[in-house]
Short mmCIF file of C-alpha atoms in Angstrom, two decimals:
data_model
loop_
_atom_site.label_atom_id
_atom_site.label_comp_id
_atom_site.label_asym_id
_atom_site.label_seq_id
_atom_site.Cartn_x
_atom_site.Cartn_y
_atom_site.Cartn_z
CA LEU A 6 -97.12 -21.17 -135.52
CA ARG A 7 -99.98 -22.45 -133.43
CA ILE A 8 -102.98 -20.51 -132.25
CA PRO A 9 -105.46 -22.85 -130.50
CA GLY A 10 -109.08 -22.54 -131.56
CA GLU A 11 -110.51 -23.58 -134.86
CA LYS A 12 -113.74 -21.58 -134.69
CA ALA A 13 -112.51 -18.03 -135.13
CA GLU A 14 -115.06 -15.32 -135.79
CA LYS A 15 -115.96 -14.85 -139.45
CA LYS A 16 -113.85 -11.75 -139.96
CA TYR A 17 -110.79 -13.87 -139.18
CA GLN A 18 -109.50 -16.51 -141.50
CA GLU A 19 -106.71 -19.03 -141.43
CA VAL A 20 -104.02 -18.47 -144.00
CA ALA A 21 -102.23 -21.49 -145.40
CA THR A 22 -98.86 -22.50 -144.00
CA VAL A 23 -96.10 -20.79 -145.93
CA ALA A 24 -92.34 -20.44 -145.70
CA PHE A 25 -90.22 -17.31 -145.59
CA GLN A 26 -89.11 -17.42 -149.19
CA LYS A 27 -89.73 -15.63 -152.46
CA LYS A 28 -92.68 -16.85 -154.48
CA GLU A 29 -91.47 -18.54 -157.65
CA THR A 30 -94.22 -17.03 -159.82
CA THR A 31 -93.98 -13.42 -158.67
CA ASN A 32 -91.58 -10.81 -157.42
CA ASP A 33 -93.62 -10.37 -154.25
CA GLU A 34 -92.36 -11.89 -151.03
CA THR A 35 -94.45 -13.82 -148.55
CA ILE A 36 -94.48 -12.49 -145.04
CA LEU A 37 -94.73 -15.37 -142.58
CA ALA A 38 -92.30 -18.00 -141.40
CA THR A 39 -93.50 -21.59 -141.49
CA GLN A 40 -96.75 -21.21 -139.60
CA THR A 41 -100.49 -20.82 -139.76
CA LEU A 42 -101.46 -17.20 -139.35
CA ILE A 43 -104.77 -15.82 -138.15
CA THR A 44 -105.19 -12.59 -140.07
CA PRO A 45 -107.93 -9.92 -139.86
CA LYS A 46 -109.76 -9.41 -143.08
CA GLU A 47 -111.96 -6.30 -142.64
CA GLU A 48 -85.45 -19.94 -106.00
CA GLN A 49 -82.68 -21.67 -105.76
CA GLU A 50 -79.92 -19.14 -106.33
CA GLU A 51 -77.90 -19.84 -109.44
CA LYS A 52 -74.12 -19.84 -109.54
CA ILE A 53 -72.70 -16.74 -111.11
CA ALA A 54 -71.06 -17.50 -114.43
CA VAL A 55 -69.80 -15.40 -117.29
CA PRO A 56 -72.38 -15.81 -120.06
CA GLU A 57 -71.06 -16.86 -123.43
CA ILE A 58 -71.77 -14.59 -126.39
CA LYS A 59 -72.85 -16.70 -129.35
CA PRO A 60 -74.25 -14.95 -132.43
CA THR A 61 -76.83 -17.04 -134.26
CA ASN A 62 -78.87 -17.05 -137.45
CA LYS A 63 -81.73 -19.09 -135.97
CA VAL A 64 -84.07 -18.01 -133.18
CA LYS A 65 -87.09 -19.72 -131.62
CA LEU A 66 -89.74 -17.25 -130.46
CA ALA A 67 -92.94 -17.92 -128.51
CA ILE A 68 -95.76 -15.36 -128.45
CA LEU A 69 -98.30 -15.98 -125.68
CA LEU A 70 -101.31 -13.66 -125.79
CA PRO A 71 -105.07 -13.84 -125.09
CA PHE A 72 -106.40 -13.76 -128.66
CA ASP A 73 -109.66 -15.42 -127.47
CA LEU A 74 -110.36 -16.75 -130.93
CA ASN A 75 -113.47 -18.65 -129.81
CA ALA A 76 -115.10 -15.62 -128.21
CA GLU A 77 -118.60 -14.95 -129.51
CA VAL A 78 -118.14 -11.22 -128.93
CA ARG A 79 -114.77 -9.62 -129.60
CA ASP A 80 -113.71 -6.59 -127.58
CA ALA A 81 -111.15 -3.94 -128.44
CA ASN A 82 -108.35 -5.66 -126.50
CA MET A 83 -108.65 -8.83 -128.57
CA ASN A 84 -108.15 -6.86 -131.77
CA ARG A 85 -105.24 -4.94 -130.28
CA PHE A 86 -103.46 -8.14 -129.30
CA MET A 87 -103.92 -9.36 -132.87
CA GLU A 88 -102.43 -6.09 -134.14
CA PHE A 89 -99.48 -6.53 -131.76
CA TYR A 90 -98.95 -10.00 -133.21
CA GLU A 91 -99.16 -8.77 -136.80
CA GLY A 92 -96.63 -6.04 -136.02
CA SER A 93 -94.34 -8.77 -134.70
CA LEU A 94 -94.68 -10.65 -137.98
CA LEU A 95 -93.60 -7.57 -139.93
CA ALA A 96 -90.49 -7.30 -137.72
CA ILE A 97 -89.72 -10.96 -138.34
CA ASP A 98 -90.03 -10.41 -142.07
CA SER A 99 -87.60 -7.48 -141.87
CA LEU A 100 -85.08 -9.59 -139.97
CA ARG A 101 -85.49 -12.48 -142.39
CA LYS A 102 -84.09 -10.19 -145.08
CA THR A 103 -80.89 -9.87 -143.02
CA GLY A 104 -80.51 -13.66 -142.96
CA LEU A 105 -82.15 -14.47 -139.63
CA SER A 106 -84.40 -17.53 -139.51
CA VAL A 107 -87.18 -17.24 -136.91
CA GLU A 108 -89.32 -20.16 -135.79
CA VAL A 109 -92.50 -18.74 -134.28
CA ASN A 110 -94.77 -20.59 -131.87
CA THR A 111 -97.85 -18.51 -131.08
CA PHE A 112 -100.48 -19.63 -128.60
CA ASP A 113 -103.82 -18.25 -127.51
CA ILE A 114 -103.48 -18.40 -123.71
CA GLY A 115 -106.82 -16.73 -122.98
CA LYS A 116 -107.27 -15.19 -119.57
CA THR A 117 -107.37 -18.36 -117.47
CA GLN A 118 -104.65 -20.22 -115.63
CA SER A 119 -105.76 -23.60 -117.01
CA GLN A 120 -105.27 -22.53 -120.62
CA LEU A 121 -101.84 -21.09 -119.83
CA THR A 122 -100.80 -24.22 -117.93
CA SER A 123 -101.74 -26.35 -120.93
CA VAL A 124 -99.58 -24.24 -123.22
CA LEU A 125 -96.56 -24.22 -120.90
CA ALA A 126 -96.73 -28.02 -120.71
CA LYS A 127 -96.09 -28.37 -124.44
CA PRO A 128 -92.60 -29.81 -125.13
CA GLU A 129 -91.72 -27.15 -127.71
CA MET A 130 -92.05 -24.39 -125.12
CA LYS A 131 -88.91 -25.59 -123.33
CA THR A 132 -86.84 -25.14 -126.48
CA VAL A 133 -87.69 -21.52 -127.30
CA ASP A 134 -85.09 -18.77 -126.92
CA ILE A 135 -87.46 -16.02 -125.86
CA ILE A 136 -91.12 -15.51 -124.90
CA ILE A 137 -93.21 -12.40 -125.55
CA GLY A 138 -96.23 -12.23 -123.22
CA PRO A 139 -98.45 -12.46 -121.29
CA ALA A 140 -100.88 -9.55 -121.49
CA TYR A 141 -102.42 -9.89 -118.03
CA THR A 142 -100.62 -9.52 -114.71
CA SER A 143 -102.38 -12.57 -113.24
CA GLN A 144 -100.46 -14.85 -115.62
CA ILE A 145 -96.98 -13.41 -115.07
CA THR A 146 -96.14 -15.57 -112.04
CA SER A 147 -96.60 -18.85 -113.92
CA ILE A 148 -94.74 -17.71 -117.01
CA GLY A 149 -91.99 -16.18 -114.86
CA GLU A 150 -91.48 -19.44 -112.96
CA PHE A 151 -91.41 -21.37 -116.24
CA ALA A 152 -88.87 -18.95 -117.70
CA LYS A 153 -86.67 -19.14 -114.62
CA GLU A 154 -86.76 -22.94 -114.52
CA ASN A 155 -85.88 -23.25 -118.20
CA LYS A 156 -83.58 -20.20 -118.43
CA ILE A 157 -85.70 -18.47 -121.08
CA LYS A 158 -86.03 -14.71 -121.42
CA VAL A 159 -89.62 -13.42 -121.14
CA VAL A 160 -90.66 -9.97 -122.37
CA VAL A 161 -93.80 -8.62 -120.65
CA PRO A 162 -95.19 -6.00 -123.05
CA PHE A 163 -98.08 -4.34 -121.22
CA SER A 164 -97.95 -4.71 -117.41
CA PRO A 165 -96.50 -1.67 -115.57
CA ASN A 166 -96.15 -3.40 -112.20
CA ILE A 167 -94.48 -6.80 -111.96
CA LYS A 168 -93.73 -7.96 -108.43
CA GLU A 169 -91.66 -10.91 -109.73
CA LEU A 170 -89.20 -8.48 -111.33
CA ALA A 171 -87.26 -8.10 -108.08
CA THR A 172 -86.24 -11.77 -107.97
CA ASN A 173 -86.42 -13.07 -111.54
CA LYS A 174 -83.57 -12.07 -113.84
CA TYR A 175 -85.31 -13.57 -116.88
CA ILE A 176 -88.15 -10.99 -116.91
CA PHE A 177 -88.03 -7.82 -119.02
CA GLN A 178 -90.66 -5.21 -118.14
CA VAL A 179 -91.36 -2.87 -121.06
CA ILE A 180 -93.83 -0.36 -119.56
CA SER A 181 -92.54 1.54 -116.54
CA PRO A 182 -94.57 3.33 -113.86
CA GLN A 183 -94.09 7.11 -113.80
CA ASP A 184 -92.03 6.97 -110.60
CA ASP A 185 -89.45 4.73 -112.25
CA LEU A 186 -88.89 7.31 -114.98
CA THR A 187 -87.81 10.08 -112.59
CA GLU A 188 -84.08 9.43 -112.93
CA PRO A 189 -83.90 9.31 -116.76
CA VAL A 190 -86.32 12.25 -117.11
CA THR A 191 -84.40 14.53 -114.71
CA LYS A 192 -81.17 13.57 -116.47
CA GLU A 193 -82.62 14.50 -119.87
CA PHE A 194 -84.15 17.66 -118.38
CA CYS A 195 -80.74 18.90 -117.28
CA ARG A 196 -79.21 18.04 -120.64
CA LEU A 197 -81.88 19.88 -122.65
CA PHE A 198 -82.27 22.93 -120.40
CA ALA A 199 -78.70 23.38 -119.18
CA ASN A 200 -78.57 26.96 -120.50
CA LYS A 201 -82.04 28.03 -119.37
CA LYS A 202 -83.26 29.39 -116.05
CA ILE A 203 -85.66 27.08 -114.27
CA VAL A 204 -88.61 28.46 -112.29
CA ILE A 205 -90.56 26.04 -110.07
CA VAL A 206 -94.07 27.24 -109.23
CA ASN A 207 -95.45 25.10 -106.39
CA PRO A 208 -99.20 24.84 -105.73
CA LYS A 209 -100.59 26.57 -102.64
CA LYS A 210 -101.87 23.41 -100.99
CA ASP A 211 -99.30 20.80 -100.07
CA ASP A 212 -101.69 17.94 -100.83
CA ALA A 213 -101.80 19.15 -104.45
CA ASN A 214 -98.03 18.87 -104.73
CA ASP A 215 -98.14 15.25 -105.91
CA LYS A 216 -94.89 15.62 -107.87
CA LYS A 217 -92.89 16.56 -104.79
CA ASP A 218 -90.56 13.57 -105.09
CA PHE A 219 -89.89 14.40 -108.71
CA ILE A 220 -88.98 17.99 -107.80
CA THR A 221 -86.68 16.80 -105.01
CA ALA A 222 -84.82 14.61 -107.49
CA LEU A 223 -84.79 17.38 -110.09
CA LYS A 224 -83.32 19.93 -107.69
CA LYS A 225 -80.55 17.51 -106.74
CA LYS A 226 -79.79 16.83 -110.39
CA MET A 227 -79.76 20.57 -111.19
CA ASN A 228 -77.43 21.27 -108.27
CA ASP A 229 -75.12 18.51 -109.48
CA ASN A 230 -75.09 20.18 -112.90
CA LYS A 231 -74.70 23.71 -111.47
CA MET A 232 -77.92 24.89 -113.10
CA SER A 233 -79.71 28.10 -112.13
CA PHE A 234 -83.20 27.70 -110.65
CA THR A 235 -85.62 29.40 -108.29
CA SER A 236 -88.95 28.40 -106.77
CA PHE A 237 -91.96 30.01 -105.14
CA ILE A 238 -95.51 29.15 -104.09
CA ALA A 239 -98.30 30.20 -106.45
CA ASN A 240 -100.37 33.19 -105.33
CA THR A 241 -102.38 36.07 -106.77
CA ASN A 242 -99.14 37.64 -107.96
CA THR A 243 -97.90 34.60 -109.93
CA THR A 244 -98.21 36.22 -113.37
CA HIS A 245 -96.17 39.28 -112.38
CA LYS A 246 -93.59 37.13 -110.58
CA ILE A 247 -92.96 34.94 -113.65
CA ASP A 248 -92.80 37.96 -115.97
CA SER A 249 -90.29 39.70 -113.66
CA ILE A 250 -88.03 36.65 -113.52
CA ALA A 251 -88.23 36.23 -117.30
CA LYS A 252 -87.41 39.90 -117.94
CA ALA A 253 -84.40 39.86 -115.62
CA ALA A 254 -83.06 36.50 -116.80
CA ASN A 255 -81.65 37.54 -120.20
CA LYS A 256 -82.23 33.95 -121.26
CA ASP A 257 -85.13 31.59 -121.81
CA ILE A 258 -86.89 30.39 -118.68
CA VAL A 259 -88.71 27.09 -118.16
CA VAL A 260 -91.58 27.09 -115.66
CA VAL A 261 -92.05 23.75 -113.87
CA VAL A 262 -95.43 23.14 -112.22
CA PRO A 263 -95.13 20.03 -109.99
CA THR A 264 -98.75 18.92 -109.79
CA THR A 265 -101.47 17.03 -111.62
CA ASP A 266 -104.25 18.47 -109.44
CA ILE A 267 -106.80 19.99 -111.82
CA VAL A 268 -107.74 22.91 -109.52
CA ALA A 269 -104.12 23.91 -108.90
CA LEU A 270 -103.26 23.48 -112.58
CA THR A 271 -106.20 25.62 -113.68
CA GLN A 272 -105.14 28.46 -111.40
CA ILE A 273 -101.44 28.31 -112.30
CA GLY A 274 -102.23 27.69 -115.98
CA ASN A 275 -104.36 30.85 -116.12
CA ALA A 276 -101.54 32.83 -114.51
CA ILE A 277 -99.02 31.52 -117.05
CA GLU A 278 -101.37 32.30 -119.94
CA GLN A 279 -101.46 35.97 -118.86
CA THR A 280 -97.68 36.42 -118.85
CA ARG A 281 -96.28 38.73 -121.53
CA GLN A 282 -92.58 38.00 -121.77
CA PRO A 283 -91.66 36.06 -124.95
CA ASN A 284 -88.96 33.89 -123.38
CA ILE A 285 -91.28 31.73 -121.23
CA SER A 286 -91.95 28.02 -121.74
CA VAL A 287 -93.45 25.35 -119.48
CA PHE A 288 -92.43 21.83 -118.41
CA GLY A 289 -95.26 19.50 -117.47
CA PHE A 290 -96.22 15.88 -116.94
CA PRO A 291 -97.88 13.23 -119.13
CA GLU A 292 -101.01 13.26 -116.94
CA TRP A 293 -101.72 16.82 -118.07
CA HIS A 294 -102.72 15.83 -121.59
CA SER A 295 -105.99 14.20 -120.50
CA LEU A 296 -107.04 17.35 -118.57
CA GLN A 297 -107.27 19.59 -121.66
CA LEU A 298 -106.40 22.81 -119.85
CA THR A 299 -105.67 25.36 -122.57
CA GLY A 300 -103.76 27.70 -120.26
CA LEU A 301 -100.98 25.15 -119.92
CA TYR A 302 -100.53 25.05 -123.70
CA SER A 303 -100.55 28.83 -124.22
CA LYS A 304 -96.74 28.77 -124.09
CA PRO A 305 -94.36 26.25 -125.63
CA LEU A 306 -94.75 23.12 -123.50
CA TYR A 307 -92.21 20.39 -122.78
CA SER A 308 -93.08 16.97 -121.40
CA TYR A 309 -91.98 13.34 -121.64
CA THR A 310 -93.33 9.94 -122.57
CA ASN A 311 -92.06 6.37 -122.97
CA HIS A 312 -93.55 6.05 -126.46
CA TYR A 313 -93.63 8.38 -129.44
CA ILE A 314 -94.42 7.92 -133.14
CA ASN A 315 -93.33 10.31 -135.85
CA PHE A 316 -95.96 9.63 -138.50
CA ASN A 317 -93.96 11.65 -141.04
CA ASP A 318 -90.89 9.43 -140.75
CA PRO A 319 -90.35 7.34 -143.92
CA LYS A 320 -89.81 4.17 -141.87
CA THR A 321 -93.12 4.73 -140.05
CA ILE A 322 -94.95 5.41 -143.30
CA LYS A 323 -93.54 2.21 -144.80
CA PHE A 324 -94.56 0.19 -141.73
CA PHE A 325 -98.21 1.25 -141.87
CA THR A 326 -98.27 0.84 -145.65
CA ASP A 327 -96.92 -2.72 -145.27
CA PHE A 328 -99.41 -3.37 -142.50
CA ARG A 329 -102.38 -2.45 -144.68
CA TYR A 330 -100.98 -4.36 -147.66
CA ASN A 331 -100.35 -7.60 -145.76
CA PHE A 332 -103.33 -7.63 -143.42
CA GLY A 333 -105.93 -5.77 -145.42
CA ILE A 334 -106.87 -3.24 -142.74
CA SER A 335 -105.63 -0.13 -140.99
CA ASN A 336 -104.70 -0.83 -137.40
CA THR A 337 -106.43 0.76 -134.40
CA GLN A 338 -105.12 4.26 -133.66
CA SER A 339 -104.35 3.49 -130.03
CA VAL A 340 -101.64 5.05 -127.89
CA PRO A 341 -99.26 3.38 -127.63
CA ASN A 342 -99.83 1.79 -131.02
CA TYR A 343 -100.08 -1.98 -130.52
CA ALA A 344 -98.89 -2.94 -134.01
CA ALA A 345 -95.82 -0.69 -133.71
CA LEU A 346 -95.16 -2.03 -130.20
CA GLY A 347 -95.23 -5.61 -131.51
CA TYR A 348 -92.80 -4.62 -134.24
CA ASP A 349 -90.43 -2.81 -131.87
CA LEU A 350 -90.22 -5.53 -129.23
CA SER A 351 -89.78 -8.36 -131.72
CA PHE A 352 -87.23 -6.47 -133.79
CA TYR A 353 -85.24 -5.34 -130.74
CA PHE A 354 -84.97 -8.64 -128.90
CA LEU A 355 -84.59 -10.88 -131.95
CA SER A 356 -81.80 -8.59 -133.21
CA LEU A 357 -80.04 -8.89 -129.85
CA ILE A 358 -80.20 -12.68 -129.98
CA GLU A 359 -79.04 -12.68 -133.60
CA HIS A 360 -75.92 -10.65 -132.78
CA TYR A 361 -75.11 -11.83 -129.24
CA GLY A 362 -77.02 -15.04 -128.63
CA LYS A 363 -79.36 -15.69 -125.70
CA ASN A 364 -76.98 -14.09 -123.19
CA PHE A 365 -77.32 -10.58 -124.56
CA GLU A 366 -77.94 -8.65 -121.34
CA LYS A 367 -74.54 -6.97 -121.00
CA GLU A 368 -74.67 -5.84 -124.62
CA MET A 369 -77.97 -3.95 -124.35
CA LYS A 370 -76.38 -0.65 -123.28
CA ASN A 371 -74.00 -0.83 -126.23
CA THR A 372 -76.77 -1.45 -128.75
CA THR A 373 -78.64 1.26 -130.61
CA THR A 374 -81.67 0.02 -132.53
CA GLU A 375 -83.85 2.33 -134.62
CA LEU A 376 -87.44 1.51 -133.66
CA LEU A 377 -90.88 2.87 -134.53
CA GLN A 378 -92.19 4.18 -131.20
CA MET A 379 -90.09 2.90 -128.30
CA ASN A 380 -86.77 4.03 -126.84
CA LEU A 381 -85.77 0.78 -125.16
CA MET A 382 -83.15 1.21 -122.43
CA PHE A 383 -83.29 -1.66 -119.95
CA GLU A 384 -81.68 -1.56 -116.53
CA GLN A 385 -81.41 -4.46 -114.09
CA VAL A 386 -83.34 -3.75 -110.88
CA SER A 387 -80.97 -5.80 -108.68
CA ALA A 388 -78.21 -8.37 -108.92
CA THR A 389 -80.73 -11.22 -109.01
CA GLY A 390 -83.66 -9.31 -110.47
CA GLY A 391 -85.04 -8.65 -113.93
CA TYR A 392 -84.84 -5.67 -116.22
CA ILE A 393 -87.06 -2.60 -116.55
CA ASN A 394 -87.24 -0.22 -119.49
CA LYS A 395 -86.26 3.35 -118.57
CA GLY A 396 -86.12 4.77 -122.06
CA VAL A 397 -88.00 8.06 -122.48
CA PHE A 398 -88.71 10.66 -125.14
CA MET A 399 -88.63 14.33 -124.25
CA GLN A 400 -91.29 16.17 -126.25
CA SER A 401 -92.24 19.70 -127.22
CA PHE A 402 -95.79 20.89 -127.86
CA ASN A 403 -96.16 24.06 -129.91
CA GLU A 404 -97.88 25.48 -132.98
CA SER A 405 -95.99 23.06 -135.25
CA GLY A 406 -97.35 20.05 -133.36
CA ILE A 407 -95.72 17.42 -131.14
CA ASN A 408 -92.01 16.84 -131.66
CA SER A 409 -89.47 14.54 -130.07
CA LEU A 410 -86.39 16.33 -128.72
CA LYS A 411 -82.99 14.83 -129.37
#
């Protein structure tokens, strides 16, 4: 493993090169493949061919992130990228125990084009099986062109908008914009609420109806599934209207409010809070959580996200215990969690290569991998384009906390 920069800040230290093997003098196991680890202390169209599936027990991975090891002042992002990297190392250690040998080349690519160009020019980069990175959108074009030229998969972990995705089949976009999640969310909505009555309460002002496209897609999906739903525009009688529908329904109802406008949400949220029927719940959007409107949470609330961590799960507990043991610190409690994201992406893609070789694309839909916080479900955007993750978690918010719905 190589991370350029010899003058890391004092709270970082270089750990001696070690091999993935058991120590001869102890029952403990080392954690890193042969490498030097920086650890925190405190368009030319290609001919279509049928790809060959070749399982392997050796994978070459390159991690390209802006660690900025020579920075005099470290910001939160630098530490998060380090946590992402350390999570990746824990995934590699887990896979090593299954017999997979992983050669890791890690480079500090900073934020500049010149530093990235220098790294991509290194001979070993052309021999890797997969690249994870970069962090910044400005560097995606160069890495994407390099990946395309050398037929290397590249996993972009943080950028939600990648223009190169449309024409580069070697790019995998992990974080999806909200609009790209409409299809999987409406599909899951109809699965979860098939036996409930759906009530759509639209805001008074049309310019506040910023989820109009989502509702259009949802109505189509509900019609396809022969689901019962009704809709009306919010007014001074909204509370009574919802209560009347709930009383007559003889089943649970789910109220959908298609807006993220704080004024409209406050008004409709207050109306929902005053309803009296016990069979009322609400479906909302991820943007609501930052608004902290209590009226929206007065009833059981359903929503969705592309990342979720169950901190009570034994696998999650073990991961964070191992993280503290190996790296001496607790990781930043960010959302999504960078250490868990590093683990998930490394474990997922390295497992695919282990079982199917570098040409694993067609096997992704047939593969179920238990991860820490991601539900990775990649779909190709076009015949010559890359892949975007459309995996989601449906969630419930109630007195017992936040739960993922199966």
